[in-house]
JSON list of C-alpha atoms in Angstrom, two decimals:
[
{"chain": "A", "resi": 91, "resn": "MET", "atom": "CA", "xyz": [-10.50, 1.53, -4.65]},
{"chain": "A", "resi": 92, "resn": "GLU", "atom": "CA", "xyz": [-10.96, 5.34, -5.32]},
{"chain": "A", "resi": 93, "resn": "GLN", "atom": "CA", "xyz": [-10.66, 6.41, -1.70]},
{"chain": "A", "resi": 94, "resn": "ALA", "atom": "CA", "xyz": [-7.27, 4.43, -1.55]},
{"chain": "A", "resi": 95, "resn": "PHE", "atom": "CA", "xyz": [-6.22, 6.32, -4.77]},
{"chain": "A", "resi": 96, "resn": "LYS", "atom": "CA", "xyz": [-6.95, 9.65, -3.28]},
{"chain": "A", "resi": 97, "resn": "GLN", "atom": "CA", "xyz": [-4.82, 8.53, -0.21]},
{"chain": "A", "resi": 98, "resn": "ALA", "atom": "CA", "xyz": [-1.91, 8.04, -2.59]},
{"chain": "A", "resi": 99, "resn": "LEU", "atom": "CA", "xyz": [-2.24, 11.27, -4.26]},
{"chain": "A", "resi": 100, "resn": "ILE", "atom": "CA", "xyz": [-1.88, 12.74, -0.57]},
{"chain": "A", "resi": 101, "resn": "ALA", "atom": "CA", "xyz": [1.30, 10.71, -0.23]},
{"chain": "A", "resi": 102, "resn": "TYR", "atom": "CA", "xyz": [2.46, 12.04, -3.27]},
{"chain": "A", "resi": 103, "resn": "LYS", "atom": "CA", "xyz": [2.13, 15.60, -2.60]},
{"chain": "A", "resi": 104, "resn": "LYS", "atom": "CA", "xyz": [3.84, 15.06, 0.97]},
{"chain": "A", "resi": 105, "resn": "ASP", "atom": "CA", "xyz": [6.85, 13.76, -1.21]},
{"chain": "A", "resi": 106, "resn": "GLU", "atom": "CA", "xyz": [6.20, 9.95, -0.02]},
{"chain": "A", "resi": 107, "resn": "VAL", "atom": "CA", "xyz": [5.78, 6.89, -2.06]},
{"chain": "A", "resi": 108, "resn": "PRO", "atom": "CA", "xyz": [2.29, 7.45, -3.33]},
{"chain": "A", "resi": 109, "resn": "VAL", "atom": "CA", "xyz": [0.76, 4.23, -2.06]},
{"chain": "A", "resi": 110, "resn": "GLY", "atom": "CA", "xyz": [-2.45, 4.29, -0.10]},
{"chain": "A", "resi": 111, "resn": "ALA", "atom": "CA", "xyz": [-5.02, 1.91, 1.68]},
{"chain": "A", "resi": 112, "resn": "VAL", "atom": "CA", "xyz": [-8.49, 1.60, 2.94]},
{"chain": "A", "resi": 113, "resn": "ILE", "atom": "CA", "xyz": [-10.21, -0.68, 5.23]},
{"chain": "A", "resi": 114, "resn": "VAL", "atom": "CA", "xyz": [-13.93, -1.65, 4.70]},
{"chain": "A", "resi": 115, "resn": "LYS", "atom": "CA", "xyz": [-16.24, -3.15, 6.99]},
{"chain": "A", "resi": 116, "resn": "ASP", "atom": "CA", "xyz": [-19.86, -3.76, 6.09]},
{"chain": "A", "resi": 117, "resn": "ASP", "atom": "CA", "xyz": [-19.29, -1.39, 2.87]},
{"chain": "A", "resi": 118, "resn": "VAL", "atom": "CA", "xyz": [-18.11, 1.35, 5.34]},
{"chain": "A", "resi": 119, "resn": "ILE", "atom": "CA", "xyz": [-14.43, 2.74, 5.24]},
{"chain": "A", "resi": 120, "resn": "ILE", "atom": "CA", "xyz": [-13.49, 2.41, 8.60]},
{"chain": "A", "resi": 121, "resn": "ALA", "atom": "CA", "xyz": [-9.65, 3.53, 7.94]},
{"chain": "A", "resi": 122, "resn": "ARG", "atom": "CA", "xyz": [-7.82, 5.23, 5.47]},
{"chain": "A", "resi": 123, "resn": "ALA", "atom": "CA", "xyz": [-3.85, 6.03, 5.29]},
{"chain": "A", "resi": 124, "resn": "HIS", "atom": "CA", "xyz": [-1.33, 6.82, 3.01]},
{"chain": "A", "resi": 125, "resn": "ASN", "atom": "CA", "xyz": [2.64, 6.09, 3.25]},
{"chain": "A", "resi": 126, "resn": "GLN", "atom": "CA", "xyz": [4.63, 8.26, 5.84]},
{"chain": "A", "resi": 127, "resn": "MET", "atom": "CA", "xyz": [7.91, 6.56, 6.01]},
{"chain": "A", "resi": 128, "resn": "ASN", "atom": "CA", "xyz": [9.52, 10.22, 5.49]},
{"chain": "A", "resi": 129, "resn": "SER", "atom": "CA", "xyz": [7.28, 12.09, 7.55]},
{"chain": "A", "resi": 130, "resn": "LEU", "atom": "CA", "xyz": [7.69, 9.86, 10.46]},
{"chain": "A", "resi": 131, "resn": "THR", "atom": "CA", "xyz": [11.04, 8.63, 9.84]},
{"chain": "A", "resi": 132, "resn": "ASP", "atom": "CA", "xyz": [9.82, 5.07, 10.04]},
{"chain": "A", "resi": 133, "resn": "PRO", "atom": "CA", "xyz": [10.50, 2.40, 7.26]},
{"chain": "A", "resi": 134, "resn": "THR", "atom": "CA", "xyz": [7.37, 0.44, 8.82]},
{"chain": "A", "resi": 135, "resn": "ALA", "atom": "CA", "xyz": [5.09, 3.64, 8.23]},
{"chain": "A", "resi": 136, "resn": "HIS", "atom": "CA", "xyz": [3.53, 1.71, 5.05]},
{"chain": "A", "resi": 137, "resn": "ALA", "atom": "CA", "xyz": [-0.21, 2.83, 4.25]},
{"chain": "A", "resi": 138, "resn": "GLU", "atom": "CA", "xyz": [-1.59, -0.67, 4.85]},
{"chain": "A", "resi": 139, "resn": "LEU", "atom": "CA", "xyz": [0.19, -1.01, 8.40]},
{"chain": "A", "resi": 140, "resn": "ILE", "atom": "CA", "xyz": [-1.28, 2.54, 9.38]},
{"chain": "A", "resi": 141, "resn": "ALA", "atom": "CA", "xyz": [-4.76, 1.72, 8.11]},
{"chain": "A", "resi": 142, "resn": "ILE", "atom": "CA", "xyz": [-4.72, -1.57, 10.14]},
{"chain": "A", "resi": 143, "resn": "THR", "atom": "CA", "xyz": [-3.68, 0.54, 13.22]},
{"chain": "A", "resi": 144, "resn": "MET", "atom": "CA", "xyz": [-6.58, 2.72, 12.64]},
{"chain": "A", "resi": 145, "resn": "ALA", "atom": "CA", "xyz": [-8.84, -0.01, 12.06]},
{"chain": "A", "resi": 146, "resn": "CYS", "atom": "CA", "xyz": [-7.97, -2.22, 14.87]},
{"chain": "A", "resi": 147, "resn": "ASN", "atom": "CA", "xyz": [-7.89, 1.03, 17.26]},
{"chain": "A", "resi": 148, "resn": "GLY", "atom": "CA", "xyz": [-11.43, 2.16, 15.75]},
{"chain": "A", "resi": 149, "resn": "LEU", "atom": "CA", "xyz": [-12.98, -1.12, 16.52]},
{"chain": "A", "resi": 150, "resn": "ASN", "atom": "CA", "xyz": [-11.18, -1.87, 19.68]},
{"chain": "A", "resi": 151, "resn": "THR", "atom": "CA", "xyz": [-9.63, -5.30, 18.50]},
{"chain": "A", "resi": 152, "resn": "SER", "atom": "CA", "xyz": [-6.61, -6.88, 16.76]},
{"chain": "A", "resi": 153, "resn": "ILE", "atom": "CA", "xyz": [-9.04, -8.86, 14.51]},
{"chain": "A", "resi": 154, "resn": "LEU", "atom": "CA", "xyz": [-10.36, -7.59, 11.46]},
{"chain": "A", "resi": 155, "resn": "SER", "atom": "CA", "xyz": [-11.73, -10.88, 9.99]},
{"chain": "A", "resi": 156, "resn": "ASP", "atom": "CA", "xyz": [-14.88, -8.92, 8.33]},
{"chain": "A", "resi": 157, "resn": "CYS", "atom": "CA", "xyz": [-12.67, -6.22, 6.79]},
{"chain": "A", "resi": 158, "resn": "LEU", "atom": "CA", "xyz": [-11.46, -5.78, 3.28]},
{"chain": "A", "resi": 159, "resn": "LEU", "atom": "CA", "xyz": [-8.04, -3.73, 2.62]},
{"chain": "A", "resi": 160, "resn": "TYR", "atom": "CA", "xyz": [-7.89, -1.96, -0.66]},
{"chain": "A", "resi": 161, "resn": "SER", "atom": "CA", "xyz": [-4.20, -0.78, -1.35]},
{"chain": "A", "resi": 162, "resn": "THR", "atom": "CA", "xyz": [-3.04, 0.84, -4.57]},
{"chain": "A", "resi": 163, "resn": "LEU", "atom": "CA", "xyz": [-0.10, -1.45, -5.09]},
{"chain": "A", "resi": 164, "resn": "GLU", "atom": "CA", "xyz": [0.32, -4.99, -3.99]},
{"chain": "A", "resi": 165, "resn": "PRO", "atom": "CA", "xyz": [1.12, -4.98, 0.02]},
{"chain": "A", "resi": 166, "resn": "CYS", "atom": "CA", "xyz": [5.06, -5.74, 0.53]},
{"chain": "A", "resi": 167, "resn": "ILE", "atom": "CA", "xyz": [5.99, -9.08, 2.49]},
{"chain": "A", "resi": 168, "resn": "MET", "atom": "CA", "xyz": [5.89, -6.82, 5.81]},
{"chain": "A", "resi": 169, "resn": "CYS", "atom": "CA", "xyz": [2.35, -5.76, 5.32]},
{"chain": "A", "resi": 170, "resn": "SER", "atom": "CA", "xyz": [1.25, -8.87, 3.97]},
{"chain": "A", "resi": 171, "resn": "GLY", "atom": "CA", "xyz": [2.24, -10.58, 7.24]},
{"chain": "A", "resi": 172, "resn": "ALA", "atom": "CA", "xyz": [0.42, -7.64, 9.10]},
{"chain": "A", "resi": 173, "resn": "ILE", "atom": "CA", "xyz": [-2.76, -8.62, 6.96]},
{"chain": "A", "resi": 174, "resn": "VAL", "atom": "CA", "xyz": [-2.50, -12.27, 8.00]},
{"chain": "A", "resi": 175, "resn": "LEU", "atom": "CA", "xyz": [-1.87, -11.62, 11.63]},
{"chain": "A", "resi": 176, "resn": "SER", "atom": "CA", "xyz": [-4.74, -9.18, 11.84]},
{"chain": "A", "resi": 177, "resn": "ARG", "atom": "CA", "xyz": [-7.08, -12.05, 10.38]},
{"chain": "A", "resi": 178, "resn": "MET", "atom": "CA", "xyz": [-8.22, -9.69, 7.23]},
{"chain": "A", "resi": 179, "resn": "GLN", "atom": "CA", "xyz": [-10.77, -11.28, 5.24]},
{"chain": "A", "resi": 180, "resn": "SER", "atom": "CA", "xyz": [-9.40, -10.02, 1.80]},
{"chain": "A", "resi": 181, "resn": "ALA", "atom": "CA", "xyz": [-6.86, -7.78, 0.03]},
{"chain": "A", "resi": 182, "resn": "ILE", "atom": "CA", "xyz": [-7.51, -6.10, -3.02]},
{"chain": "A", "resi": 183, "resn": "PHE", "atom": "CA", "xyz": [-4.85, -4.28, -5.21]},
{"chain": "A", "resi": 184, "resn": "PRO", "atom": "CA", "xyz": [-4.52, -3.07, -9.05]},
{"chain": "A", "resi": 185, "resn": "LEU", "atom": "CA", "xyz": [-0.88, -3.13, -9.17]},
{"chain": "A", "resi": 186, "resn": "LYS", "atom": "CA", "xyz": [1.70, -5.70, -8.50]},
{"chain": "A", "resi": 187, "resn": "ASP", "atom": "CA", "xyz": [5.08, -4.77, -6.96]},
{"chain": "A", "resi": 188, "resn": "ASP", "atom": "CA", "xyz": [7.90, -6.61, -8.62]},
{"chain": "A", "resi": 189, "resn": "ARG", "atom": "CA", "xyz": [10.39, -5.89, -6.10]},
{"chain": "A", "resi": 190, "resn": "PHE", "atom": "CA", "xyz": [8.70, -6.23, -2.82]},
{"chain": "A", "resi": 191, "resn": "GLY", "atom": "CA", "xyz": [5.28, -7.67, -3.07]},
{"chain": "A", "resi": 192, "resn": "GLY", "atom": "CA", "xyz": [4.28, -10.12, -0.68]},
{"chain": "A", "resi": 193, "resn": "ILE", "atom": "CA", "xyz": [1.04, -11.37, -2.20]},
{"chain": "A", "resi": 194, "resn": "THR", "atom": "CA", "xyz": [1.69, -12.42, -5.67]},
{"chain": "A", "resi": 195, "resn": "SER", "atom": "CA", "xyz": [5.13, -11.10, -6.92]},
{"chain": "A", "resi": 196, "resn": "VAL", "atom": "CA", "xyz": [8.09, -11.89, -4.57]},
{"chain": "A", "resi": 197, "resn": "CYS", "atom": "CA", "xyz": [5.95, -14.63, -2.43]},
{"chain": "A", "resi": 198, "resn": "ASN", "atom": "CA", "xyz": [2.48, -15.33, -1.34]},
{"chain": "A", "resi": 199, "resn": "THR", "atom": "CA", "xyz": [2.19, -14.51, 2.20]},
{"chain": "A", "resi": 200, "resn": "LEU", "atom": "CA", "xyz": [-1.49, -14.80, 2.12]},
{"chain": "A", "resi": 201, "resn": "ASP", "atom": "CA", "xyz": [-1.43, -18.63, 0.91]},
{"chain": "A", "resi": 202, "resn": "ILE", "atom": "CA", "xyz": [0.87, -19.78, 3.27]},
{"chain": "A", "resi": 203, "resn": "GLU", "atom": "CA", "xyz": [-1.14, -23.42, 4.50]},
{"chain": "A", "resi": 204, "resn": "LYS", "atom": "CA", "xyz": [0.06, -22.96, 8.28]},
{"chain": "A", "resi": 205, "resn": "MET", "atom": "CA", "xyz": [-1.04, -19.67, 8.45]},
{"chain": "A", "resi": 206, "resn": "HIS", "atom": "CA", "xyz": [-4.53, -17.73, 8.59]},
{"chain": "A", "resi": 207, "resn": "ARG", "atom": "CA", "xyz": [-5.63, -17.65, 4.61]},
{"chain": "A", "resi": 208, "resn": "VAL", "atom": "CA", "xyz": [-6.56, -14.35, 3.47]},
{"chain": "A", "resi": 209, "resn": "SER", "atom": "CA", "xyz": [-8.26, -14.09, 0.02]},
{"chain": "A", "resi": 210, "resn": "TRP", "atom": "CA", "xyz": [-7.06, -11.62, -2.51]},
{"chain": "A", "resi": 211, "resn": "ARG", "atom": "CA", "xyz": [-7.90, -10.08, -5.84]},
{"chain": "A", "resi": 212, "resn": "LYS", "atom": "CA", "xyz": [-5.68, -8.22, -8.35]},
{"chain": "A", "resi": 213, "resn": "ILE", "atom": "CA", "xyz": [-8.34, -5.91, -10.21]},
{"chain": "A", "resi": 214, "resn": "ASN", "atom": "CA", "xyz": [-8.07, -3.08, -12.86]},
{"chain": "A", "resi": 215, "resn": "ALA", "atom": "CA", "xyz": [-9.54, -0.37, -11.29]},
{"chain": "A", "resi": 216, "resn": "PHE", "atom": "CA", "xyz": [-6.93, 2.37, -10.91]},
{"chain": "A", "resi": 217, "resn": "GLU", "atom": "CA", "xyz": [-4.22, 0.33, -12.20]},
{"chain": "A", "resi": 218, "resn": "ALA", "atom": "CA", "xyz": [-3.17, 2.83, -14.93]},
{"chain": "A", "resi": 219, "resn": "ASP", "atom": "CA", "xyz": [-3.63, 5.83, -12.43]},
{"chain": "A", "resi": 220, "resn": "SER", "atom": "CA", "xyz": [-1.48, 4.10, -9.53]},
{"chain": "A", "resi": 221, "resn": "LYS", "atom": "CA", "xyz": [1.29, 2.89, -12.01]},
{"chain": "A", "resi": 222, "resn": "GLU", "atom": "CA", "xyz": [1.44, 6.63, -13.30]},
{"chain": "A", "resi": 223, "resn": "LEU", "atom": "CA", "xyz": [1.73, 8.18, -10.12]},
{"chain": "A", "resi": 224, "resn": "LEU", "atom": "CA", "xyz": [4.48, 5.77, -9.07]},
{"chain": "A", "resi": 225, "resn": "ARG", "atom": "CA", "xyz": [6.37, 6.25, -12.52]},
{"chain": "A", "resi": 226, "resn": "LYS", "atom": "CA", "xyz": [5.95, 10.04, -11.94]},
{"chain": "A", "resi": 227, "resn": "PHE", "atom": "CA", "xyz": [7.07, 10.20, -8.07]},
{"chain": "A", "resi": 228, "resn": "PHE", "atom": "CA", "xyz": [10.06, 8.12, -9.15]},
{"chain": "A", "resi": 229, "resn": "SER", "atom": "CA", "xyz": [10.96, 9.88, -12.20]},
{"chain": "A", "resi": 230, "resn": "LYS", "atom": "CA", "xyz": [11.11, 12.90, -9.98]},
{"chain": "A", "resi": 231, "resn": "LYS", "atom": "CA", "xyz": [13.29, 11.41, -7.45]},
{"chain": "A", "resi": 232, "resn": "ARG", "atom": "CA", "xyz": [15.69, 10.20, -10.29]},
{"chain": "A", "resi": 233, "resn": "LYS", "atom": "CA", "xyz": [16.09, 13.69, -11.63]},
{"chain": "A", "resi": 234, "resn": "ILE", "atom": "CA", "xyz": [16.87, 15.23, -8.23]},
{"chain": "A", "resi": 235, "resn": "ASN", "atom": "CA", "xyz": [19.56, 12.75, -7.36]},
{"chain": "A", "resi": 236, "resn": "GLN", "atom": "CA", "xyz": [21.21, 13.09, -10.96]},
{"chain": "A", "resi": 237, "resn": "MET", "atom": "CA", "xyz": [20.96, 16.92, -10.18]},
{"chain": "A", "resi": 238, "resn": "GLU", "atom": "CA", "xyz": [22.67, 16.66, -7.02]},
{"chain": "A", "resi": 239, "resn": "ARG", "atom": "CA", "xyz": [25.44, 14.34, -8.29]},
{"chain": "A", "resi": 240, "resn": "TRP", "atom": "CA", "xyz": [26.01, 16.82, -10.99]},
{"chain": "A", "resi": 241, "resn": "LEU", "atom": "CA", "xyz": [26.18, 19.76, -8.40]},
{"chain": "A", "resi": 242, "resn": "SER", "atom": "CA", "xyz": [28.79, 17.93, -6.34]},
{"chain": "A", "resi": 243, "resn": "GLY", "atom": "CA", "xyz": [31.09, 17.28, -9.19]}
]
């Protein structure tokens, strides 16, 4: 989770929503990524999707059944669907996403009976750090938006 959090810090420094993800196979990180929606002008450029693509390319397969995904935030519904489609073994995250979470908050995409089942765990490691980084990011965004509204009169 520490490496996923380092990716979230990179996203924060790039003015991206600070979410990071890593994929592990046989106790080795095979992919690491952070959100890049703004820099790539792509609403699908989430850390989890980029990491899945990197892992699949690196292993030359679309099946990641022996892999674990660590993300600093509960994956959204879109990313959860990709986790299922890649047949990931497990998804691990410290922080629920009450607005977009696709594992436990909004719906449980990983536990739909007719699809590949992916285990998941919410853990405590880096929960406070991830929450604080997201709070700082969105607080800064709100201040900028308020200032822009004030300046535009």
